[in-house]
Coordinates of C-alpha atoms in Angstrom, one line a residue:
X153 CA 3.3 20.0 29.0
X154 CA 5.3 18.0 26.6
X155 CA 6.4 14.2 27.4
X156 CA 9.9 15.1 27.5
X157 CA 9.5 18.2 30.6
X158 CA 6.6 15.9 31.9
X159 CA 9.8 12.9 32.5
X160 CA 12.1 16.1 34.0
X161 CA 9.7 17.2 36.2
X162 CA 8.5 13.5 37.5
X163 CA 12.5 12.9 38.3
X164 CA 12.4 15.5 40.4
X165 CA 9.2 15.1 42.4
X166 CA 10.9 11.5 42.5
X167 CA 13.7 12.9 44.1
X168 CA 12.1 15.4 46.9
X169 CA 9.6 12.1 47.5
X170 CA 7.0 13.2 45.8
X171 CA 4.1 11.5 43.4
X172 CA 5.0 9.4 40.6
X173 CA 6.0 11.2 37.5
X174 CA 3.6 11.7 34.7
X175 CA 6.0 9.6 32.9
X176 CA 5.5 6.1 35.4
X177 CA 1.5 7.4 35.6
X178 CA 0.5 7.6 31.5
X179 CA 4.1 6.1 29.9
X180 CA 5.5 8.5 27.0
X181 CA 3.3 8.3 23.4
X182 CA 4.3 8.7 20.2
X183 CA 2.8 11.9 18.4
X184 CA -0.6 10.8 17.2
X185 CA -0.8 10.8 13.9
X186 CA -4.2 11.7 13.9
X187 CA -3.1 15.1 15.8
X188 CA -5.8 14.9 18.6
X189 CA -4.8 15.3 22.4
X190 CA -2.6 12.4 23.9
X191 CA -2.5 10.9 27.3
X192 CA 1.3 12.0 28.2
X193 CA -0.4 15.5 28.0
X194 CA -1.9 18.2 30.4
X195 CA -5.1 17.7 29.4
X196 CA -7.9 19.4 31.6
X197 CA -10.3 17.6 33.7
X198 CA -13.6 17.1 32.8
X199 CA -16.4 19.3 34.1
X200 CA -18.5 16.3 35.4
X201 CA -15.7 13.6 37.0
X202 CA -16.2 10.0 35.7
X203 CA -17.9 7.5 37.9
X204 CA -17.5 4.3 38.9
X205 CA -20.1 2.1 40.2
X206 CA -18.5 -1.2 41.8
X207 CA -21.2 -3.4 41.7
X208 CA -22.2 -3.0 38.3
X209 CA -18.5 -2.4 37.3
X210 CA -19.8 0.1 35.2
X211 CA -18.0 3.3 34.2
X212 CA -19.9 6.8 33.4
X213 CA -17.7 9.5 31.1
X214 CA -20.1 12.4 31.1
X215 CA -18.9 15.3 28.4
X216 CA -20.2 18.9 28.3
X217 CA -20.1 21.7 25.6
X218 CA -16.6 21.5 23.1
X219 CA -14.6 18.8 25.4
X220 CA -12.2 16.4 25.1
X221 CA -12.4 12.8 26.7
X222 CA -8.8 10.9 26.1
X223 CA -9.8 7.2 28.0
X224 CA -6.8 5.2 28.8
X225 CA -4.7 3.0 30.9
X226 CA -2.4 4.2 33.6
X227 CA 0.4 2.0 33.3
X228 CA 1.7 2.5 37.1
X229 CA -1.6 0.6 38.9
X230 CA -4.0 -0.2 35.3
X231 CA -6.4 2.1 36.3
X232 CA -9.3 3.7 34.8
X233 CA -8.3 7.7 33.5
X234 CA -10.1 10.4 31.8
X235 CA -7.8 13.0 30.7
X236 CA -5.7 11.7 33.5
X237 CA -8.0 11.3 36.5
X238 CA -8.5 8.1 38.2
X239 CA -12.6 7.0 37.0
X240 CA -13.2 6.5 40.7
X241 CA -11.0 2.7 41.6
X242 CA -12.3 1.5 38.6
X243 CA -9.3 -0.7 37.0
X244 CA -8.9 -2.3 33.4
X245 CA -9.2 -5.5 35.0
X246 CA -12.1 -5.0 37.3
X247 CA -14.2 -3.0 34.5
X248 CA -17.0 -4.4 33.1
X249 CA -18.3 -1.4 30.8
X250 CA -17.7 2.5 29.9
X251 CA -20.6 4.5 28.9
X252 CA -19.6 8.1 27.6
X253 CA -22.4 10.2 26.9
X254 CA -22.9 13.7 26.4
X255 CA -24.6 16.3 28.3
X256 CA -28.3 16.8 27.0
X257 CA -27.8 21.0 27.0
X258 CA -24.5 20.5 24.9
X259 CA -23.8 22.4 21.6
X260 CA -20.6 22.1 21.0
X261 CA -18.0 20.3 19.3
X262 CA -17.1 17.5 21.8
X263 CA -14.6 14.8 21.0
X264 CA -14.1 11.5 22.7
X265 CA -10.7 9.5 22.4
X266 CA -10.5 6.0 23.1
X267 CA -6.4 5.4 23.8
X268 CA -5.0 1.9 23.8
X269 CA -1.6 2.6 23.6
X270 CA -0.6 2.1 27.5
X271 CA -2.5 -1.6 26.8
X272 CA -5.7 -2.9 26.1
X273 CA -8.9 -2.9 28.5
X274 CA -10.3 -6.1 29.6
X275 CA -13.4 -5.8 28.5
X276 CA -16.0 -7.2 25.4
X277 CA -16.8 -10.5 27.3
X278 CA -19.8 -12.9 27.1
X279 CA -21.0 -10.2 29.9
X280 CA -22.2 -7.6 27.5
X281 CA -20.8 -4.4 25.3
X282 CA -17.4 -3.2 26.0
X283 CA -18.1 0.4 25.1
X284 CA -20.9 2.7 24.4
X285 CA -20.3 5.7 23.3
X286 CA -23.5 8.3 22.6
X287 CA -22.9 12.0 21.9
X288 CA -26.2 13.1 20.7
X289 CA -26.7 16.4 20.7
X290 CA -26.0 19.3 18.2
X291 CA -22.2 20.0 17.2
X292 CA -20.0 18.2 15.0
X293 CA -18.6 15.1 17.5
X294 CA -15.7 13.0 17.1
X295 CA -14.9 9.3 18.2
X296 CA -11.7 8.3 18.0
X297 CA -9.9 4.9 18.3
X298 CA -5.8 4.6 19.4
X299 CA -4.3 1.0 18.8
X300 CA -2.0 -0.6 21.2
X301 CA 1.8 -0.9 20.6
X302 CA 1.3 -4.7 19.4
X303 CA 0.1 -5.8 16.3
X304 CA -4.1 -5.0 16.7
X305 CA -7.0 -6.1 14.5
X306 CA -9.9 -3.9 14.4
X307 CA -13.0 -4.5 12.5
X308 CA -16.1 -1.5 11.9
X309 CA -19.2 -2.1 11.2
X310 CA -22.7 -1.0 11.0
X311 CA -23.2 -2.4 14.4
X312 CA -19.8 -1.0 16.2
X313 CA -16.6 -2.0 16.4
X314 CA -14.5 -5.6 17.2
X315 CA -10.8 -5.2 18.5
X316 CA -8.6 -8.1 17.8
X317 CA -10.0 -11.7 18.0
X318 CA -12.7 -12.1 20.4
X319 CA -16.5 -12.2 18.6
X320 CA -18.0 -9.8 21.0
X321 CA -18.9 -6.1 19.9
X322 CA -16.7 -4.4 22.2
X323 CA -17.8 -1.1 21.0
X324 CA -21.1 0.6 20.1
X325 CA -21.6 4.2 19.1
X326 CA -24.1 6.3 17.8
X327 CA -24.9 10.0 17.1
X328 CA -20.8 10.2 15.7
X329 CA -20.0 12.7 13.1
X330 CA -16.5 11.5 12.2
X331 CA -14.5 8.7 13.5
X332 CA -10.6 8.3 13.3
X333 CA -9.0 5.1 13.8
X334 CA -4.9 5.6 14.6
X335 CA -2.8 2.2 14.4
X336 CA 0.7 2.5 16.3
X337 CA 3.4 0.0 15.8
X338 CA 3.0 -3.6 14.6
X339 CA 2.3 -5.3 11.6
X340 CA -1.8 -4.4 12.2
X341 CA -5.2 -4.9 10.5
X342 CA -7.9 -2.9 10.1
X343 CA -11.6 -3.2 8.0
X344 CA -14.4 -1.3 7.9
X345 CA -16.0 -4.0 5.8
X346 CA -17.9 -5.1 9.0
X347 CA -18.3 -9.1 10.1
X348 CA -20.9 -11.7 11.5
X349 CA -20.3 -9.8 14.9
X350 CA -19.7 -6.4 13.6
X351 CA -22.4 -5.8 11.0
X352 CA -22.6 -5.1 7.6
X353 CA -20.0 -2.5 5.9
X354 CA -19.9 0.6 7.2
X355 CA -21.1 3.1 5.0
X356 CA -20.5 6.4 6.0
X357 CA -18.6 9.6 4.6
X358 CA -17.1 10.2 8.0
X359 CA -14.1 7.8 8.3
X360 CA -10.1 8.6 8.7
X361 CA -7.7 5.8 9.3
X362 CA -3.7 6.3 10.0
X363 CA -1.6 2.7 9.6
X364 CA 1.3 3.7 12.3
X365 CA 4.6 2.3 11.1
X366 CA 4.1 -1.7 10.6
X367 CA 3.3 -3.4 7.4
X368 CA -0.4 -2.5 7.5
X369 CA -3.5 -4.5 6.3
X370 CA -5.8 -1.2 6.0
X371 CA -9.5 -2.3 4.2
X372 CA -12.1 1.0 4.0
X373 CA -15.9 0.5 4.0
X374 CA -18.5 1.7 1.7
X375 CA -18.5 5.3 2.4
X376 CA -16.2 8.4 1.5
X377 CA -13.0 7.2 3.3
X378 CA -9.8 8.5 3.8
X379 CA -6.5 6.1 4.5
X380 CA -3.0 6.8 5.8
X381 CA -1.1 4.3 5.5
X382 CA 2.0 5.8 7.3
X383 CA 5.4 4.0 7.4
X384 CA 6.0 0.6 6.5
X385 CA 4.7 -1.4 3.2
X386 CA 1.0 -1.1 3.7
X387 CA -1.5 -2.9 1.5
X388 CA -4.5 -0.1 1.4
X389 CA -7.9 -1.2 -0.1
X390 CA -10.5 1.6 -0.4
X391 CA -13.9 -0.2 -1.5
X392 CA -16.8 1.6 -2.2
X393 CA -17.1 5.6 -2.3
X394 CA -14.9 8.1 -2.9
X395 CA -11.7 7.5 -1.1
X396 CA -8.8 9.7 -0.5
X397 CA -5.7 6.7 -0.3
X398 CA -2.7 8.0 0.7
X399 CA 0.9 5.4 1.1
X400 CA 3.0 7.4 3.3
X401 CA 6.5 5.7 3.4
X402 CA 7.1 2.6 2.6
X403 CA 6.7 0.1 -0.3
X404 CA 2.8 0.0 -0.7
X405 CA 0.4 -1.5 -2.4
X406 CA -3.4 -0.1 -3.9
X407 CA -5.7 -2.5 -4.5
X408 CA -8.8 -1.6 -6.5
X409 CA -10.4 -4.1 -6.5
X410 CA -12.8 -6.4 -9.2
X411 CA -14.7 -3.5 -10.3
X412 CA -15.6 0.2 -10.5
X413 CA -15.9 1.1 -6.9
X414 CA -15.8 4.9 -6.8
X415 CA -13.8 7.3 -7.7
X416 CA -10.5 7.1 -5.5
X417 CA -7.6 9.2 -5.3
X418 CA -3.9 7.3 -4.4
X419 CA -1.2 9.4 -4.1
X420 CA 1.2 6.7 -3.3
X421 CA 4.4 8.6 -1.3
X422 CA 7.6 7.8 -0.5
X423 CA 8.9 3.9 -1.7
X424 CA 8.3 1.9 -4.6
X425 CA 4.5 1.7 -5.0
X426 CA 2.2 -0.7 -6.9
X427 CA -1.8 0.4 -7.8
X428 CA -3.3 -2.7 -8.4
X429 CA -6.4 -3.5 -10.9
X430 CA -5.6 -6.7 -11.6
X431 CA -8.8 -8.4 -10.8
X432 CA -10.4 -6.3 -13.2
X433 CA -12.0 -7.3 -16.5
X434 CA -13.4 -4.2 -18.1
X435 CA -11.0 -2.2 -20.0
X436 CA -9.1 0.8 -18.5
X437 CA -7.4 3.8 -19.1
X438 CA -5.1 5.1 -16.8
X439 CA -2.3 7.7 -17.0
X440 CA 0.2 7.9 -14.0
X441 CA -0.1 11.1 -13.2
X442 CA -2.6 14.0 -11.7
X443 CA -6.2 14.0 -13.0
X444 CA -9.0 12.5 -12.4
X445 CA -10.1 10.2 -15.3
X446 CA -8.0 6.9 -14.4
X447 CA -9.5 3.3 -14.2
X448 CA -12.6 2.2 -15.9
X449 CA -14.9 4.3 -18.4
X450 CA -16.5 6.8 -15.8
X451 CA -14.9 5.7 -12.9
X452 CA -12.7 8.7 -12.1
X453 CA -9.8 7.2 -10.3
X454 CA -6.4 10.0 -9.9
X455 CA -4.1 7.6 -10.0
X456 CA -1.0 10.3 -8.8
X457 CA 2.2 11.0 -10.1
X458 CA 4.5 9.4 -7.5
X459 CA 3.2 6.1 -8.3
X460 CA 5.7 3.9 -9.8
X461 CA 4.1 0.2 -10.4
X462 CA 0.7 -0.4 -12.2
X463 CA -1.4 -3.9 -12.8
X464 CA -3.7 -3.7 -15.4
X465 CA -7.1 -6.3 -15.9
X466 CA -7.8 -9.0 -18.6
X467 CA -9.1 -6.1 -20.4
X468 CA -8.0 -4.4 -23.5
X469 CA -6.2 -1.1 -21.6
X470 CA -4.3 1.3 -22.2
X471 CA -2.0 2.4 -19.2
X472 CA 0.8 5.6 -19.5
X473 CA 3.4 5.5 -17.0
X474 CA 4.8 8.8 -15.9
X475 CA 8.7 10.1 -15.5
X476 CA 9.4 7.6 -12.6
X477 CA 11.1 4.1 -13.4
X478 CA 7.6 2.2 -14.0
X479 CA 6.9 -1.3 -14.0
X480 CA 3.8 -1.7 -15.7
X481 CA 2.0 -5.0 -16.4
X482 CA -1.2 -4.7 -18.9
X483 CA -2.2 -8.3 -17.9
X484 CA -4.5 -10.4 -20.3
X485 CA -6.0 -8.4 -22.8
X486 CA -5.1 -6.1 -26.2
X487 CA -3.0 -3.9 -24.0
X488 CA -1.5 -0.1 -25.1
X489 CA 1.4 0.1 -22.7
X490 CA 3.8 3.4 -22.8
X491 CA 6.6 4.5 -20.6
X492 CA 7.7 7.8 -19.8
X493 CA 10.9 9.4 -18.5
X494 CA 12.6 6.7 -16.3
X495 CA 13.6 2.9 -16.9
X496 CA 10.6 1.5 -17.3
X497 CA 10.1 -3.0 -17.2
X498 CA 6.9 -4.1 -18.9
X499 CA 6.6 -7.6 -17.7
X500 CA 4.8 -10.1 -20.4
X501 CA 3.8 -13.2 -18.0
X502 CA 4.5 -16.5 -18.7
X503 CA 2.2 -17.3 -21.5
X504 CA 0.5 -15.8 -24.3
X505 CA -1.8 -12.8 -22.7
X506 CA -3.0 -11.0 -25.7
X507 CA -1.7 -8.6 -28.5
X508 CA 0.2 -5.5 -26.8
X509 CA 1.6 -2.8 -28.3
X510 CA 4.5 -1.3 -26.1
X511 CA 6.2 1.7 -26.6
X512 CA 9.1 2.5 -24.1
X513 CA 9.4 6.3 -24.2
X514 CA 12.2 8.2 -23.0
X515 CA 15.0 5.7 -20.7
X516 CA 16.0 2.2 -21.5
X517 CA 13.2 0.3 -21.1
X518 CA 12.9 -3.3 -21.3
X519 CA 10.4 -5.8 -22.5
X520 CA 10.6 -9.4 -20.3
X521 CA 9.5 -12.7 -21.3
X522 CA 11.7 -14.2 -19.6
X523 CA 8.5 -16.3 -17.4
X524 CA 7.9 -17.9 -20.9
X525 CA 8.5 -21.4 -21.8
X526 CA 7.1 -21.4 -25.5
X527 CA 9.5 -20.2 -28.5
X528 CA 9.3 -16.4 -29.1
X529 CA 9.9 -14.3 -32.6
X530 CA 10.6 -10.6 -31.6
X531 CA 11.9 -8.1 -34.0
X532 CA 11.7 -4.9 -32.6
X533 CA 10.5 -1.6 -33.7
X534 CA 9.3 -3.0 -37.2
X535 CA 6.0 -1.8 -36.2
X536 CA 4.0 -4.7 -36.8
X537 CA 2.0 -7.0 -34.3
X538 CA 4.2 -10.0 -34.5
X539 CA 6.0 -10.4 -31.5
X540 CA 5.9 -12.8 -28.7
X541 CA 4.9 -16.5 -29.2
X542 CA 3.3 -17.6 -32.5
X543 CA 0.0 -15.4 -33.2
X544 CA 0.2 -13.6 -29.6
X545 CA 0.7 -10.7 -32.0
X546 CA 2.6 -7.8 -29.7
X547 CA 3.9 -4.7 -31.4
X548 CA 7.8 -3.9 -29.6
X549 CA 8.4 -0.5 -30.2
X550 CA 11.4 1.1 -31.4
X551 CA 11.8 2.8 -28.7
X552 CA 12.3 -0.4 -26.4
X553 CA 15.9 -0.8 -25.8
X554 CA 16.3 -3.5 -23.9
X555 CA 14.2 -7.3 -23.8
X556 CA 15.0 -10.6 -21.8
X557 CA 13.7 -14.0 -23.8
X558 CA 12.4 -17.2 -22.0
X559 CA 13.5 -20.5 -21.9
X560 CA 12.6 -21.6 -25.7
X561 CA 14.4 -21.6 -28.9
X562 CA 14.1 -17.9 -29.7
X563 CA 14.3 -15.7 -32.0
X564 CA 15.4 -12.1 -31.5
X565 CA 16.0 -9.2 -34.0
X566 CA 17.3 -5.8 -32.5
X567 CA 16.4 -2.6 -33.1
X568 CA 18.5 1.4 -34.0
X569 CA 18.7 1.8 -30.5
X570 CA 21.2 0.5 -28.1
X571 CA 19.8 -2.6 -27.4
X572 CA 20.4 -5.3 -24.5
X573 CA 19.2 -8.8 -25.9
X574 CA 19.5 -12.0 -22.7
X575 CA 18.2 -14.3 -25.0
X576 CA 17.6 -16.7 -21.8
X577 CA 18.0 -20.9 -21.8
X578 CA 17.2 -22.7 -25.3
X579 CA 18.7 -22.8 -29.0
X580 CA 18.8 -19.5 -29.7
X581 CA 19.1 -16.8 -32.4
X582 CA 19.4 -13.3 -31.8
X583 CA 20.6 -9.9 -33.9
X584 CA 21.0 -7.2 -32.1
X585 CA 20.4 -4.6 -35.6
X586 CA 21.9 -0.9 -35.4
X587 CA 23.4 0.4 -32.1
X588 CA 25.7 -0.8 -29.8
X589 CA 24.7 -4.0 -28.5
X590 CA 25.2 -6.0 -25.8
X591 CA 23.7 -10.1 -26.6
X592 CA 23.8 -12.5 -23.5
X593 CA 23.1 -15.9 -25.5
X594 CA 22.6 -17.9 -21.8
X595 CA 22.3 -21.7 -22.3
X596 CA 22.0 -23.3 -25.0
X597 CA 23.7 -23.9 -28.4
X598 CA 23.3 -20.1 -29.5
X599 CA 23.5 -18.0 -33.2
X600 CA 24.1 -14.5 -32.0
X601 CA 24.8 -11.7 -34.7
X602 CA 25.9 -8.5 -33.4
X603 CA 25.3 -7.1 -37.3
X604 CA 26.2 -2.6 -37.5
X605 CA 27.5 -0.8 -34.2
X606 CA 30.3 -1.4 -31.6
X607 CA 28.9 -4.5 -29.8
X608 CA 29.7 -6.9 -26.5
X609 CA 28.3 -10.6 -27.2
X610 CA 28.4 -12.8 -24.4
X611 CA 27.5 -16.8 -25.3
X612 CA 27.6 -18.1 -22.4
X613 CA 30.1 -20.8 -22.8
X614 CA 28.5 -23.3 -25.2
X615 CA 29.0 -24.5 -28.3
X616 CA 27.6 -20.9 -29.7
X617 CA 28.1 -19.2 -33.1
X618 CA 29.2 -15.7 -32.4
X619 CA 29.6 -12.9 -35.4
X620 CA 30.3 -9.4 -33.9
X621 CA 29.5 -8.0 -37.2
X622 CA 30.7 -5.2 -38.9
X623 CA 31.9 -2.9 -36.0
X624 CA 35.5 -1.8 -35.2
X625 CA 35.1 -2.3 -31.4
X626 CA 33.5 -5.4 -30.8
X627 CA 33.9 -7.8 -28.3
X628 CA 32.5 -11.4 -28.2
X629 CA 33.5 -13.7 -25.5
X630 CA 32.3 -17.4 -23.7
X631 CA 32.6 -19.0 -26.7
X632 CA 33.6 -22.9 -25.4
X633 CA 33.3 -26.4 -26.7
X634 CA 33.9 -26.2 -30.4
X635 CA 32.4 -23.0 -30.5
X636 CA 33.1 -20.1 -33.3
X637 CA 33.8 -16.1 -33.2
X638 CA 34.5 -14.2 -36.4
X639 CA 34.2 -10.9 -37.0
X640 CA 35.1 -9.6 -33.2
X641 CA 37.9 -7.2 -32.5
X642 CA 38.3 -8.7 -29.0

């Protein structure tokens, strides 16, 4: 029975004076990401009924061959329900433990879902182990884990798991062949880099997170993982193993840490997405698109095709963007930076951070030093490594259309293309070449040529020198206090 003809049909038993609705019992769910049953649903009752024993405050979840355990909240009175039986009058507040187990003689394939979406259990005091779930036996068993509506904090480990802040191991498992971790709404946090109380990492192959829709903190452990990181604008780090990392919706952000750490595939999603290898220091190679030989030599990253941002290292890499409007940042290091297809930005920091060559591809791309502070000598697409400030020795490509200065006394030499020079704060000199320009000479007593091509020169109302050149449609205005303009149509 679906939520929806679950609330119908608890309005009328309402009406005729009948039980509570299934609605007021289990309160309506969101689908589960994680696609396992769900408390809002007719689930069926477990062979052997859970126990309660009042004195111990113990609760016993026995499951047989193939079943499915969903342990939750009932909002209505906080009791204890499996699959949505009362566990004898055991309630949230009066529980001390649940042990699930399964039956000795079983074979199958027997799942076990704890659901803290209708609230959290009081349980993981200074009295002892929240949970303990064992489901030895043959089959392929699954543990899973459902966050509450707040914002939750969940940390695995070898030893089990900690929810939110308390230092007790709430839960212990053992004899698990997969575990799946589903966050709901709120800005939540999740590891499985384990803690004093937790353990060490957790290092198996077995692991399947999914972020719900806050702004997600989502950390993997050591093994073979595989993140969701669902709507919102997630920051998803995979650490060791082979990880499948996956952004969902959302602005999200990868990061790979400082150092070959498997070999992880991102397939970043809807949003405007950033993969992250900025804390490395060997050199890397990375193309933004599908196959399997991204990040350092051997590591085997896929850094996917729907990825729009990358952060190189303070090695010497080399990073191709794909056909989406990149912005791609080669750090420190001799960087090889190339666009493709859209608009791409290749930001330059705000000091000297090594010779790059940077070629924009198809799309106006732009070049931005506008973080620096030092004086600048670009001429672009002369094809030789003397660009940026004195001896930083980058190579702007003729293919780079656009390019934003700093605040020194620059100097600025166009290109064939099109170009869009904001030469930025200082004494500047720009020429915007071939092409039809557009020069924004900011503050500062400015020199600004617009030389061949139909061009728009903007001074910025200083005392500026502006020549539009040798155009018939040029147009140079903000030219103040004792300023001059020749050569300008308009």
């Amino acid at each position: 029975m679906s939520a929806v003809s679950a609330g119908i049909l608890g309005a009328v038993l309402l009406a005729c004076g009948g039980e509570p609705s299934p609605v007021e019992l289990y309160g309506y769910t969101p689908e589960p990401a994680d696609g396992l049953p769900q408390i809002d649903q007719a689930l069926t009752p477990l062979t052997t009924a859970c126990s309660w024993d009042s004195g111990t405050g113990i609760a016993l979840v026995t499951v047989e061959s193939g079943e499915t355990a969903v342990i939750a909240k009932r909002l209505v009175d906080s009791a204890v329900i499996v699959n949505g039986v009362a566990c004898g009058a055991a309630t949230t507040t009066t529980l001390k433990k649940v042990s699930v187990v399964e039956n000795s003689s079983a074979t199958g394939d027997e799942t076990v879902v704890l659901d803290f979406l209708n609230g959290l259990f009081a349980v993981g005091s200074s009295a002892g182990v929240g949970f303990d779930i064992d489901l030895g036996g043959s089959g392929a068993d699954t543990f899973a884990i459902r966050g509450s509506s707040s914002a939750d904090r969940v940390t695995l480990g070898a030893s089990g798991f900690t929810t939110n802040t308390d230092t007790t191991l709430d839960i212990t498992f053992a004899n698990i062949d997969d575990i799946v971790v589903t966050l709901s709404g709120g800005n939540d946090v999740f590891s499985a880099q384990g803690s004093a109380t937790a353990g060490a990492a957790y290092t198996g192959d077995n692991l399947v997170v999914f972020g719900g829709d806050g702004n997600d903190t989502l950390t993997g452990g050591d093994g073979d993982d595989t993140i969701n990181g669902g709507a919102g604008d997630d920051i998803i780090a995979g650490y060791a193993g082979d990880d499948t990392l996956n952004g969902d919706a959302g602005n999200d952000t990868f990061n790979e840490g400082s150092a070959s750490n498997g070999a992880d595939s991102i397939t970043c999603g809807a949003g405007v997405d950033t993969v992250n290898y900025g804390s490395r220091s060997n050199a890397l190679i990375i193309t933004m698109a599908s196959g399997a030989d991204d990040g350092e030599n051997g590591e085997g990253d896929d850094v996917k095709s729907d990825c729009d941002n990358l952060t190189g290292g303070a090695g010497n890499d080399t990073i191709t963007g794909n056909a989406l409007a990149n912005t791609i940042d080669g750090g420190a290091g001799n960087d090889t930076l190339t666009g493709g297809a859209g608009n791409d930005i290749f930001p330059q920091g705000s000091a000297d951070d090594g010779s790059d060559v940077i070629a924009g591809g198809i799309g106006n791309d732009l070049v931005d030093y506008s973080s620096r502070t030092s004086t600048l000598t670009v001429t672009m697409g002369d094809a030789t490594a003397n660009d940026g400030e004195s001896g930083e020795g980058d190579n702007i490509g003729s293919d780079v259309e656009w390019l934003d200065a700093g605040s020194g006394n620059d100097t600025i030499t166009g290109n064939d293309a099109d170009n869009s020079i904001n030469a930025g704060a200082g004494d500047d000199t720009v020429s915007g070449g071939l092409g039809n320009d557009e020069i924004f000479g900011g503050t500062g007593v400015d020199t600004l040529n617009g030389d061949a091509g139909d061009d728009t020169i903007d001074g910025g109302g200083d005392a500026d020198v502006v020549d539009c050149g040798a155009g018939e449609g040029d147009i140079g205005f903000a030219v103040a206090n004792g300023g001059t303009r020749v050569n300008c149509e308009l």
